[in-house]
Amino acid sequence: MKIWAIVLLTAAAVCAKHEKYIGWKSYIVQPSTLEQVKALHLLEPTLELDFLSHATTSREGVVLVKPEHQADFIAALAKLEVEYKVHAENIKEKLDYDDFLIERRNREIRARNGRSLPYDNYQTLEAIDAYLDEIAAKYPDTVTLVEPAKSFEGRTIKYLKISTTNFEDDSKPVIFIDGGIHSREWISPPTVTYAIHKLTEDVTDPDLLDNFDWIILPIVNPDGYKYSHDTDRFWRKTRSTDQHTLGFFCPGVDGNRNYDFAWNTAGTSNNPCTEIFAGSKPLSEIETQVVAEIMKTYLPRMTLYLTMHSFGSMILYPWGHDGSLSQQALALHTVGINMAEAIHERALPNFPRYQVGNSALVIQYAAAGAAEDYAHSLGVPLSYTYELPGLSRDMWGFHLDPAYIPQVCEETWAGIIVGARRSRELFG
Ligand SMILES: [Zn+2]
């Protein structure tokens, strides 16, 4: 059967999906001045813009725009003299095609290996949970499955503790990696589950097991992740409905604005219907409470915290709430560069180079209540947000072809290895 015929058949099968996005478009915007960057953010509430990646003077951004605001958006860009071009002309069609690519890749992998794993395709929550259960059962000497709480909607939040000494050797640094707090950033969980794979099923660097204890939480926000798969591909927040009186109309909190440091002071909104609603109070969400509890429990030994997001090819460090530098700025910057260099050695030539720096300075936008700032405020010396790559030929963003997932996992793992080793040298 011809490829186009398969595409059409698959598209027909899933046409009921993504209907919300009929008529929506995404645009690439390239501001050339800081004033233009700020002006773009000011358009956000009135035109209900959704920045899938932030635009800066050195990196173009991608914005999702509803049909009813597209004419005003174009007019505003013209007035501001901001360069733009259409990124995806028809979001629903694009999402249908993304589904086709994922399903095709699942079929190919099943034909080759018998099963598709969480780090070789975009997988369902159920598949990722099953993988964690399986690894814990298969490697009982080193792996402990922890189920610390239920999500707002009652799903079990799961993470793995990986240690050759059952976390009893106090001299070992603890490395904590999480993913999936922003549910639509689907490239995040594969890089986190790949770390599990490299610490259990395919150990090529035994010092990482001998010298460290690991805590790995692939999906911080299972409700949002499930919703992004089943109902709304661009769902970013949690799914809580108890944060304000309009909870059932505009559910959810931006988990990465909900942490208890400089909470709700910058880059957030009190409007619960926006993508950057910070919640009714710090750590209002059970999902962020779980992350905070892990940090506090292992704080004396935690030398490195990484939280995986997408997209933009950036390694970002505190303080993101105001752009100031912490007392560990030199270590944060040098280890950030070390990780980026390790990634570059394995990156594809058409992937953008990583940018490394203070969150607020690199993205030219301060945002408070983020996990990276919170971990650092508690005392984790090296704390970073990874904005993973989003390039697939000429199509940026959340439409990254799943064929690129192994590449992104492998290069990201190279960065993690270097980050862990450097954290032990400096703070272990
Ligand atoms: Zn994110």
Tab-separated table of C-alpha atoms and ligand atoms in Angstrom:
chain	number	residue	atom	x	y	z
A	1	MET	CA	0.000	0.000	0.000
A	2	LYS	CA	1.261	3.460	-0.872
A	3	ILE	CA	2.315	5.710	2.000
A	4	TRP	CA	-0.306	8.337	1.136
A	5	ALA	CA	-3.058	5.719	1.233
A	6	ILE	CA	-1.916	4.596	4.695
A	7	VAL	CA	-1.836	8.229	5.789
A	8	LEU	CA	-5.376	8.801	4.556
A	9	LEU	CA	-6.714	5.627	6.164
A	10	THR	CA	-5.022	6.410	9.460
A	11	ALA	CA	-6.191	10.004	9.307
A	12	ALA	CA	-9.748	8.805	8.756
A	13	ALA	CA	-9.482	6.492	11.749
A	14	VAL	CA	-8.349	9.275	14.055
A	15	CYS	CA	-10.305	12.144	12.499
A	16	ALA	CA	-12.476	12.394	15.568
A	17	LYS	CA	-9.372	13.368	17.489
A	18	HIS	CA	-7.872	16.836	17.662
A	19	GLU	CA	-11.123	18.487	16.527
A	20	LYS	CA	-10.530	21.356	18.915
A	21	TYR	CA	-7.613	22.380	16.699
A	22	ILE	CA	-9.519	22.755	13.430
A	23	GLY	CA	-8.482	26.144	12.048
A	24	TRP	CA	-5.693	26.724	14.576
A	25	LYS	CA	-2.258	27.663	13.288
A	26	SER	CA	1.187	27.963	14.770
A	27	TYR	CA	3.600	30.724	13.822
A	28	ILE	CA	7.359	31.115	14.062
A	29	VAL	CA	8.188	34.555	15.444
A	30	GLN	CA	11.619	36.147	15.502
A	31	PRO	CA	11.895	39.334	17.576
A	32	SER	CA	15.064	41.344	17.032
A	33	THR	CA	14.941	43.546	20.151
A	34	LEU	CA	14.185	43.003	23.832
A	35	GLU	CA	11.295	45.454	23.481
A	36	GLN	CA	9.751	43.175	20.864
A	37	VAL	CA	10.227	40.148	23.151
A	38	LYS	CA	8.366	41.965	25.935
A	39	ALA	CA	5.673	43.224	23.585
A	40	LEU	CA	5.012	39.657	22.398
A	41	HIS	CA	4.447	38.542	25.990
A	42	LEU	CA	2.051	41.443	26.512
A	43	LEU	CA	-0.097	40.122	23.649
A	44	GLU	CA	-0.392	36.748	25.387
A	45	PRO	CA	-3.526	37.316	27.530
A	46	THR	CA	-5.615	39.371	25.108
A	47	LEU	CA	-4.991	37.156	22.067
A	48	GLU	CA	-4.938	33.935	24.149
A	49	LEU	CA	-1.552	33.074	22.672
A	50	ASP	CA	0.146	29.851	23.677
A	51	PHE	CA	3.940	30.031	23.399
A	52	LEU	CA	5.095	26.500	22.641
A	53	SER	CA	8.625	27.863	22.887
A	54	HIS	CA	9.689	31.317	23.993
A	55	ALA	CA	10.935	33.698	21.340
A	56	THR	CA	14.190	35.495	22.132
A	57	THR	CA	16.384	37.812	20.123
A	58	SER	CA	18.698	34.872	19.393
A	59	ARG	CA	16.157	32.027	18.994
A	60	GLU	CA	12.880	32.064	17.172
A	61	GLY	CA	9.779	31.026	19.108
A	62	VAL	CA	6.641	29.126	18.147
A	63	VAL	CA	3.179	30.396	19.056
A	64	LEU	CA	-0.133	28.577	18.822
A	65	VAL	CA	-3.009	30.882	17.804
A	66	LYS	CA	-6.768	30.271	17.795
A	67	PRO	CA	-8.653	31.009	14.538
A	68	GLU	CA	-10.535	33.996	15.978
A	69	HIS	CA	-7.297	35.775	16.949
A	70	GLN	CA	-5.132	35.076	13.899
A	71	ALA	CA	-5.960	38.301	12.019
A	72	ASP	CA	-5.352	40.444	15.109
A	73	PHE	CA	-2.145	38.528	15.827
A	74	ILE	CA	-0.776	39.185	12.326
A	75	ALA	CA	-1.789	42.841	12.583
A	76	ALA	CA	-0.053	43.146	15.959
A	77	LEU	CA	3.131	41.554	14.605
A	78	ALA	CA	3.093	43.952	11.652
A	79	LYS	CA	2.661	46.915	13.997
A	80	LEU	CA	5.509	45.710	16.211
A	81	GLU	CA	7.606	44.928	13.105
A	82	VAL	CA	8.267	41.402	14.379
A	83	GLU	CA	9.295	38.926	11.689
A	84	TYR	CA	7.119	35.847	11.419
A	85	LYS	CA	6.127	32.961	9.209
A	86	VAL	CA	3.501	30.262	9.450
A	87	HIS	CA	4.848	27.176	11.205
A	88	ALA	CA	1.880	24.812	10.860
A	89	GLU	CA	-0.932	25.903	8.545
A	90	ASN	CA	-3.401	23.356	9.882
A	91	ILE	CA	-2.773	22.115	13.411
A	92	LYS	CA	-5.413	19.374	13.337
A	93	GLU	CA	-3.952	17.861	10.166
A	94	LYS	CA	-0.475	18.096	11.640
A	95	LEU	CA	-1.578	16.297	14.808
A	96	ASP	CA	-3.311	13.586	12.762
A	97	TYR	CA	-0.071	13.079	10.858
A	98	ASP	CA	1.914	12.963	14.129
A	99	ASP	CA	-0.400	10.152	15.300
A	100	PHE	CA	0.241	8.315	12.079
A	101	LEU	CA	4.025	8.585	12.550
A	102	ILE	CA	3.784	7.280	16.118
A	103	GLU	CA	1.623	4.344	15.145
A	104	ARG	CA	3.839	3.513	12.160
A	105	ARG	CA	6.920	3.575	14.369
A	106	ASN	CA	5.230	1.320	16.931
A	107	ARG	CA	4.447	-1.160	14.159
A	108	GLU	CA	7.998	-1.075	12.806
A	109	ILE	CA	9.537	-1.562	16.243
A	110	ARG	CA	7.158	-4.377	17.141
A	111	ALA	CA	8.023	-6.129	13.871
A	112	ARG	CA	11.739	-5.767	14.639
A	113	ASN	CA	11.953	-6.222	18.427
A	114	GLY	CA	8.592	-7.607	19.435
A	115	ARG	CA	7.714	-4.632	21.619
A	116	SER	CA	8.041	-0.883	21.718
A	117	LEU	CA	9.655	0.704	24.781
A	118	PRO	CA	9.199	4.065	26.505
A	119	TYR	CA	12.476	5.404	25.132
A	120	ASP	CA	11.967	4.537	21.483
A	121	ASN	CA	8.581	6.115	20.869
A	122	TYR	CA	6.032	8.456	22.457
A	123	GLN	CA	4.255	6.041	24.784
A	124	THR	CA	1.085	5.997	26.813
A	125	LEU	CA	1.125	6.496	30.565
A	126	GLU	CA	0.168	2.859	30.975
A	127	ALA	CA	3.177	1.677	28.931
A	128	ILE	CA	5.574	3.841	30.957
A	129	ASP	CA	4.097	2.674	34.271
A	130	ALA	CA	4.343	-0.961	33.136
A	131	TYR	CA	8.007	-0.411	32.250
A	132	LEU	CA	8.754	0.920	35.750
A	133	ASP	CA	6.982	-2.081	37.318
A	134	GLU	CA	8.887	-4.460	35.064
A	135	ILE	CA	12.316	-2.950	35.781
A	136	ALA	CA	11.669	-3.000	39.534
A	137	ALA	CA	10.653	-6.679	39.361
A	138	LYS	CA	13.603	-7.609	37.142
A	139	TYR	CA	16.335	-5.846	39.161
A	140	PRO	CA	15.277	-6.193	42.817
A	141	ASP	CA	18.865	-5.895	44.066
A	142	THR	CA	19.304	-2.367	42.774
A	143	VAL	CA	15.855	-0.981	41.949
A	144	THR	CA	13.045	0.039	44.288
A	145	LEU	CA	9.686	1.170	42.956
A	146	VAL	CA	8.150	3.956	45.037
A	147	GLU	CA	4.515	5.016	44.840
A	148	PRO	CA	4.447	8.102	47.052
A	149	ALA	CA	0.965	9.449	46.285
A	150	LYS	CA	-2.012	9.496	43.977
A	151	SER	CA	-2.395	12.322	41.484
A	152	PHE	CA	-5.363	14.704	41.724
A	153	GLU	CA	-7.439	12.343	39.569
A	154	GLY	CA	-6.272	9.295	41.492
A	155	ARG	CA	-3.494	7.901	39.309
A	156	THR	CA	-0.464	6.408	41.042
A	157	ILE	CA	2.641	8.568	40.783
A	158	LYS	CA	5.648	6.276	40.417
A	159	TYR	CA	9.392	6.678	40.631
A	160	LEU	CA	12.415	4.406	40.847
A	161	LYS	CA	15.260	4.504	43.340
A	162	ILE	CA	18.350	2.903	41.837
A	163	SER	CA	21.237	2.059	44.147
A	164	THR	CA	23.771	-0.736	44.669
A	165	THR	CA	23.678	-0.022	48.415
A	166	ASN	CA	19.950	0.486	48.993
A	167	PHE	CA	20.518	4.211	49.603
A	168	GLU	CA	22.328	3.323	52.837
A	169	ASP	CA	25.782	4.595	51.892
A	170	ASP	CA	25.726	8.217	53.035
A	171	SER	CA	28.886	9.021	51.126
A	172	LYS	CA	27.203	8.638	47.738
A	173	PRO	CA	25.814	11.686	45.960
A	174	VAL	CA	22.134	11.466	44.974
A	175	ILE	CA	21.093	12.441	41.442
A	176	PHE	CA	17.416	13.286	40.895
A	177	ILE	CA	15.904	13.426	37.396
A	178	ASP	CA	12.256	14.142	36.655
A	179	GLY	CA	10.154	14.600	33.531
A	180	GLY	CA	6.635	15.125	32.285
A	181	ILE	CA	5.539	17.935	34.580
A	182	HIS	CA	4.431	19.823	31.463
A	183	SER	CA	2.380	17.030	30.007
A	184	ARG	CA	2.491	18.041	26.337
A	185	GLU	CA	6.305	17.963	26.246
A	186	TRP	CA	6.324	14.373	25.094
A	187	ILE	CA	10.044	14.118	24.373
A	188	SER	CA	10.749	14.542	28.103
A	189	PRO	CA	9.660	11.111	29.501
A	190	PRO	CA	11.676	9.091	26.936
A	191	THR	CA	14.916	10.773	28.025
A	192	VAL	CA	14.094	9.974	31.668
A	193	THR	CA	13.154	6.336	31.034
A	194	TYR	CA	16.299	5.986	28.909
A	195	ALA	CA	18.322	6.910	32.011
A	196	ILE	CA	16.608	3.988	33.785
A	197	HIS	CA	17.517	1.721	30.863
A	198	LYS	CA	21.184	2.792	31.055
A	199	LEU	CA	21.325	2.192	34.813
A	200	THR	CA	19.729	-1.254	34.685
A	201	GLU	CA	19.360	-3.055	31.364
A	202	ASP	CA	22.360	-1.657	29.518
A	203	VAL	CA	25.045	-0.555	31.972
A	204	THR	CA	27.986	0.776	29.975
A	205	ASP	CA	29.296	3.111	32.703
A	206	PRO	CA	29.440	1.092	35.955
A	207	ASP	CA	30.878	4.025	37.940
A	208	LEU	CA	27.442	5.643	37.661
A	209	LEU	CA	26.024	2.803	39.753
A	210	ASP	CA	29.039	2.355	42.030
A	211	ASN	CA	29.387	6.037	42.904
A	212	PHE	CA	25.831	7.415	42.921
A	213	ASP	CA	22.299	6.812	44.106
A	214	TRP	CA	19.586	7.749	41.568
A	215	ILE	CA	15.985	8.879	41.848
A	216	ILE	CA	14.155	8.826	38.545
A	217	LEU	CA	10.588	10.075	38.117
A	218	PRO	CA	9.549	9.973	34.424
A	219	ILE	CA	6.014	11.425	34.746
A	220	VAL	CA	5.459	14.005	37.480
A	221	ASN	CA	2.025	14.881	36.100
A	222	PRO	CA	0.239	11.658	35.064
A	223	ASP	CA	-3.219	13.259	34.809
A	224	GLY	CA	-2.005	15.892	32.383
A	225	TYR	CA	0.033	13.358	30.419
A	226	LYS	CA	-2.954	11.052	30.017
A	227	TYR	CA	-5.140	14.007	28.999
A	228	SER	CA	-2.582	15.135	26.413
A	229	HIS	CA	-2.691	11.667	24.847
A	230	ASP	CA	-6.420	11.017	24.977
A	231	THR	CA	-8.103	14.411	24.688
A	232	ASP	CA	-6.000	17.522	24.108
A	233	ARG	CA	-2.504	17.173	22.634
A	234	PHE	CA	-1.404	20.604	23.882
A	235	TRP	CA	-2.448	20.150	27.527
A	236	ARG	CA	0.356	21.525	29.720
A	237	LYS	CA	-0.965	21.831	33.272
A	238	THR	CA	-2.142	19.491	35.995
A	239	ARG	CA	-5.855	18.564	36.038
A	240	SER	CA	-6.855	19.811	39.492
A	241	THR	CA	-10.247	21.444	39.831
A	242	ASP	CA	-10.018	22.681	43.419
A	243	GLN	CA	-7.864	25.758	42.963
A	244	HIS	CA	-10.551	28.346	42.285
A	245	THR	CA	-14.290	28.687	41.843
A	246	LEU	CA	-14.099	28.103	38.065
A	247	GLY	CA	-12.174	24.858	38.533
A	248	PHE	CA	-14.358	22.750	36.306
A	249	PHE	CA	-14.252	25.278	33.446
A	250	CYS	CA	-10.519	25.936	33.617
A	251	PRO	CA	-8.840	23.047	35.428
A	252	GLY	CA	-5.165	22.700	36.164
A	253	VAL	CA	-2.136	24.556	37.434
A	254	ASP	CA	1.200	25.140	35.720
A	255	GLY	CA	3.287	22.730	37.797
A	256	ASN	CA	6.472	24.557	36.932
A	257	ARG	CA	5.123	27.802	38.414
A	258	ASN	CA	3.802	26.105	41.557
A	259	TYR	CA	6.985	25.530	43.601
A	260	ASP	CA	7.595	27.342	46.844
A	261	PHE	CA	10.237	29.877	45.928
A	262	ALA	CA	9.420	33.473	44.953
A	263	TRP	CA	6.038	31.948	44.116
A	264	ASN	CA	3.791	33.919	41.742
A	265	THR	CA	6.137	36.906	41.488
A	266	ALA	CA	7.089	36.772	37.793
A	267	GLY	CA	6.048	35.060	34.562
A	268	THR	CA	2.857	33.722	36.136
A	269	SER	CA	-0.818	34.533	36.042
A	270	ASN	CA	-3.651	34.662	38.551
A	271	ASN	CA	-6.039	33.883	35.717
A	272	PRO	CA	-6.730	30.158	36.082
A	273	CYS	CA	-7.621	29.838	32.400
A	274	THR	CA	-4.083	30.720	31.272
A	275	GLU	CA	-1.275	28.234	30.711
A	276	ILE	CA	0.854	29.876	33.417
A	277	PHE	CA	-1.596	29.865	36.342
A	278	ALA	CA	0.532	29.422	39.461
A	279	GLY	CA	-2.174	27.802	41.639
A	280	SER	CA	-3.928	29.102	44.738
A	281	LYS	CA	-0.786	28.793	46.861
A	282	PRO	CA	2.764	27.391	46.664
A	283	LEU	CA	2.838	23.598	46.292
A	284	SER	CA	-0.934	23.469	45.952
A	285	GLU	CA	-0.585	20.432	43.686
A	286	ILE	CA	0.019	16.909	44.972
A	287	GLU	CA	2.293	16.356	41.971
A	288	THR	CA	4.681	19.187	42.950
A	289	GLN	CA	4.456	18.122	46.608
A	290	VAL	CA	5.850	14.720	45.613
A	291	VAL	CA	8.857	16.333	43.900
A	292	ALA	CA	9.417	18.701	46.828
A	293	GLU	CA	9.306	15.805	49.302
A	294	ILE	CA	11.958	13.870	47.359
A	295	MET	CA	14.218	16.928	47.315
A	296	LYS	CA	13.824	17.520	51.055
A	297	THR	CA	14.324	13.849	51.965
A	298	TYR	CA	17.604	13.455	50.075
A	299	LEU	CA	18.783	17.029	50.346
A	300	PRO	CA	22.046	16.540	52.206
A	301	ARG	CA	23.309	14.176	49.503
A	302	MET	CA	21.584	15.587	46.410
A	303	THR	CA	24.302	17.112	44.215
A	304	LEU	CA	22.397	17.324	40.917
A	305	TYR	CA	18.752	17.861	39.967
A	306	LEU	CA	17.609	17.794	36.345
A	307	THR	CA	14.073	18.485	35.152
A	308	MET	CA	13.352	17.619	31.524
A	309	HIS	CA	11.249	19.968	29.392
A	310	SER	CA	10.893	20.838	25.736
A	311	PHE	CA	11.705	22.494	23.539
A	312	GLY	CA	14.540	24.835	22.615
A	313	SER	CA	17.926	23.088	23.113
A	314	MET	CA	18.805	24.949	26.292
A	315	ILE	CA	20.371	24.095	29.662
A	316	LEU	CA	19.046	26.632	32.163
A	317	TYR	CA	19.994	27.330	35.766
A	318	PRO	CA	18.840	29.598	38.655
A	319	TRP	CA	17.725	32.123	39.421
A	320	GLY	CA	14.945	32.102	36.884
A	321	HIS	CA	12.610	34.283	38.923
A	322	ASP	CA	14.709	37.428	38.549
A	323	GLY	CA	17.796	36.695	36.450
A	324	SER	CA	20.245	37.196	39.314
A	325	LEU	CA	23.159	34.822	39.834
A	326	SER	CA	23.403	32.438	42.777
A	327	GLN	CA	26.537	31.909	44.833
A	328	GLN	CA	27.061	28.704	42.853
A	329	ALA	CA	26.843	30.518	39.517
A	330	LEU	CA	30.347	29.575	38.410
A	331	ALA	CA	29.795	25.865	39.119
A	332	LEU	CA	26.329	25.988	37.560
A	333	HIS	CA	27.686	27.583	34.420
A	334	THR	CA	30.776	25.415	33.984
A	335	VAL	CA	28.926	22.143	34.593
A	336	GLY	CA	26.169	23.375	32.264
A	337	ILE	CA	28.780	23.937	29.568
A	338	ASN	CA	30.349	20.513	30.265
A	339	MET	CA	26.947	18.842	29.789
A	340	ALA	CA	26.226	20.805	26.608
A	341	GLU	CA	29.636	19.889	25.163
A	342	ALA	CA	29.011	16.201	25.816
A	343	ILE	CA	25.666	16.539	24.045
A	344	HIS	CA	27.211	18.370	21.090
A	345	GLU	CA	29.692	15.552	20.555
A	346	ARG	CA	26.783	13.219	19.840
A	347	ALA	CA	24.240	15.624	18.356
A	348	LEU	CA	23.088	15.527	14.753
A	349	PRO	CA	24.369	18.359	12.584
A	350	ASN	CA	20.860	19.668	11.933
A	351	PHE	CA	20.063	19.945	15.657
A	352	PRO	CA	20.563	23.424	17.092
A	353	ARG	CA	23.485	23.976	19.462
A	354	TYR	CA	22.516	24.073	23.131
A	355	GLN	CA	22.475	27.457	24.832
A	356	VAL	CA	23.606	27.436	28.471
A	357	GLY	CA	22.851	30.095	31.050
A	358	ASN	CA	20.659	31.669	33.668
A	359	SER	CA	17.011	30.829	32.864
A	360	ALA	CA	15.689	34.359	32.877
A	361	LEU	CA	18.598	35.710	30.839
A	362	VAL	CA	18.604	32.991	28.175
A	363	ILE	CA	14.862	32.987	27.564
A	364	GLN	CA	14.671	36.747	28.219
A	365	TYR	CA	11.690	36.152	30.453
A	366	ALA	CA	11.624	35.709	34.231
A	367	ALA	CA	9.437	32.909	35.598
A	368	ALA	CA	8.946	32.229	39.304
A	369	GLY	CA	8.007	29.044	41.114
A	370	ALA	CA	9.984	26.716	38.835
A	371	ALA	CA	11.417	23.423	40.075
A	372	GLU	CA	14.983	24.370	39.141
A	373	ASP	CA	14.873	27.484	41.372
A	374	TYR	CA	13.124	25.618	44.180
A	375	ALA	CA	15.691	22.787	44.316
A	376	HIS	CA	18.515	25.324	44.386
A	377	SER	CA	16.797	27.367	47.101
A	378	LEU	CA	16.619	24.238	49.280
A	379	GLY	CA	20.347	23.686	48.815
A	380	VAL	CA	20.810	21.415	45.782
A	381	PRO	CA	24.006	22.915	44.365
A	382	LEU	CA	23.535	21.952	40.717
A	383	SER	CA	19.976	22.369	39.471
A	384	TYR	CA	19.001	22.623	35.795
A	385	THR	CA	16.096	22.710	33.420
A	386	TYR	CA	16.834	20.948	30.149
A	387	GLU	CA	14.849	22.273	27.208
A	388	LEU	CA	15.290	19.297	24.894
A	389	PRO	CA	15.613	19.657	21.119
A	390	GLY	CA	12.522	20.060	18.993
A	391	LEU	CA	13.914	19.906	15.486
A	392	SER	CA	12.727	17.483	12.885
A	393	ARG	CA	14.012	18.508	9.482
A	394	ASP	CA	12.243	21.789	8.919
A	395	MET	CA	9.458	21.192	11.425
A	396	TRP	CA	10.056	22.442	14.923
A	397	GLY	CA	8.546	21.690	18.197
A	398	PHE	CA	6.113	19.221	19.599
A	399	HIS	CA	5.879	17.581	16.178
A	400	LEU	CA	9.353	16.074	16.529
A	401	ASP	CA	9.299	12.886	14.460
A	402	PRO	CA	9.487	9.910	16.861
A	403	ALA	CA	12.270	8.499	14.690
A	404	TYR	CA	14.503	11.084	16.415
A	405	ILE	CA	13.706	9.898	19.953
A	406	PRO	CA	16.673	7.481	20.275
A	407	GLN	CA	19.017	10.236	19.104
A	408	VAL	CA	17.665	12.706	21.658
A	409	CYS	CA	17.793	10.081	24.435
A	410	GLU	CA	21.398	9.124	23.676
A	411	GLU	CA	22.754	12.653	23.460
A	412	THR	CA	20.830	13.728	26.562
A	413	TRP	CA	22.169	10.745	28.487
A	414	ALA	CA	25.704	11.860	27.507
A	415	GLY	CA	24.926	15.199	29.164
A	416	ILE	CA	23.508	13.503	32.280
A	417	ILE	CA	26.621	11.335	32.693
A	418	VAL	CA	28.909	14.357	32.633
A	419	GLY	CA	26.622	16.300	34.983
A	420	ALA	CA	26.641	13.446	37.515
A	421	ARG	CA	30.408	12.976	37.462
A	422	ARG	CA	31.115	16.708	37.677
A	423	SER	CA	28.643	17.092	40.561
A	424	ARG	CA	30.544	14.414	42.500
A	425	GLU	CA	33.889	16.085	41.824
A	426	LEU	CA	32.605	19.450	42.996
A	427	PHE	CA	30.098	18.589	45.722
A	428	GLY	CA	30.282	14.838	46.491
B	1	ZN	ZN	8.069	22.783	30.137
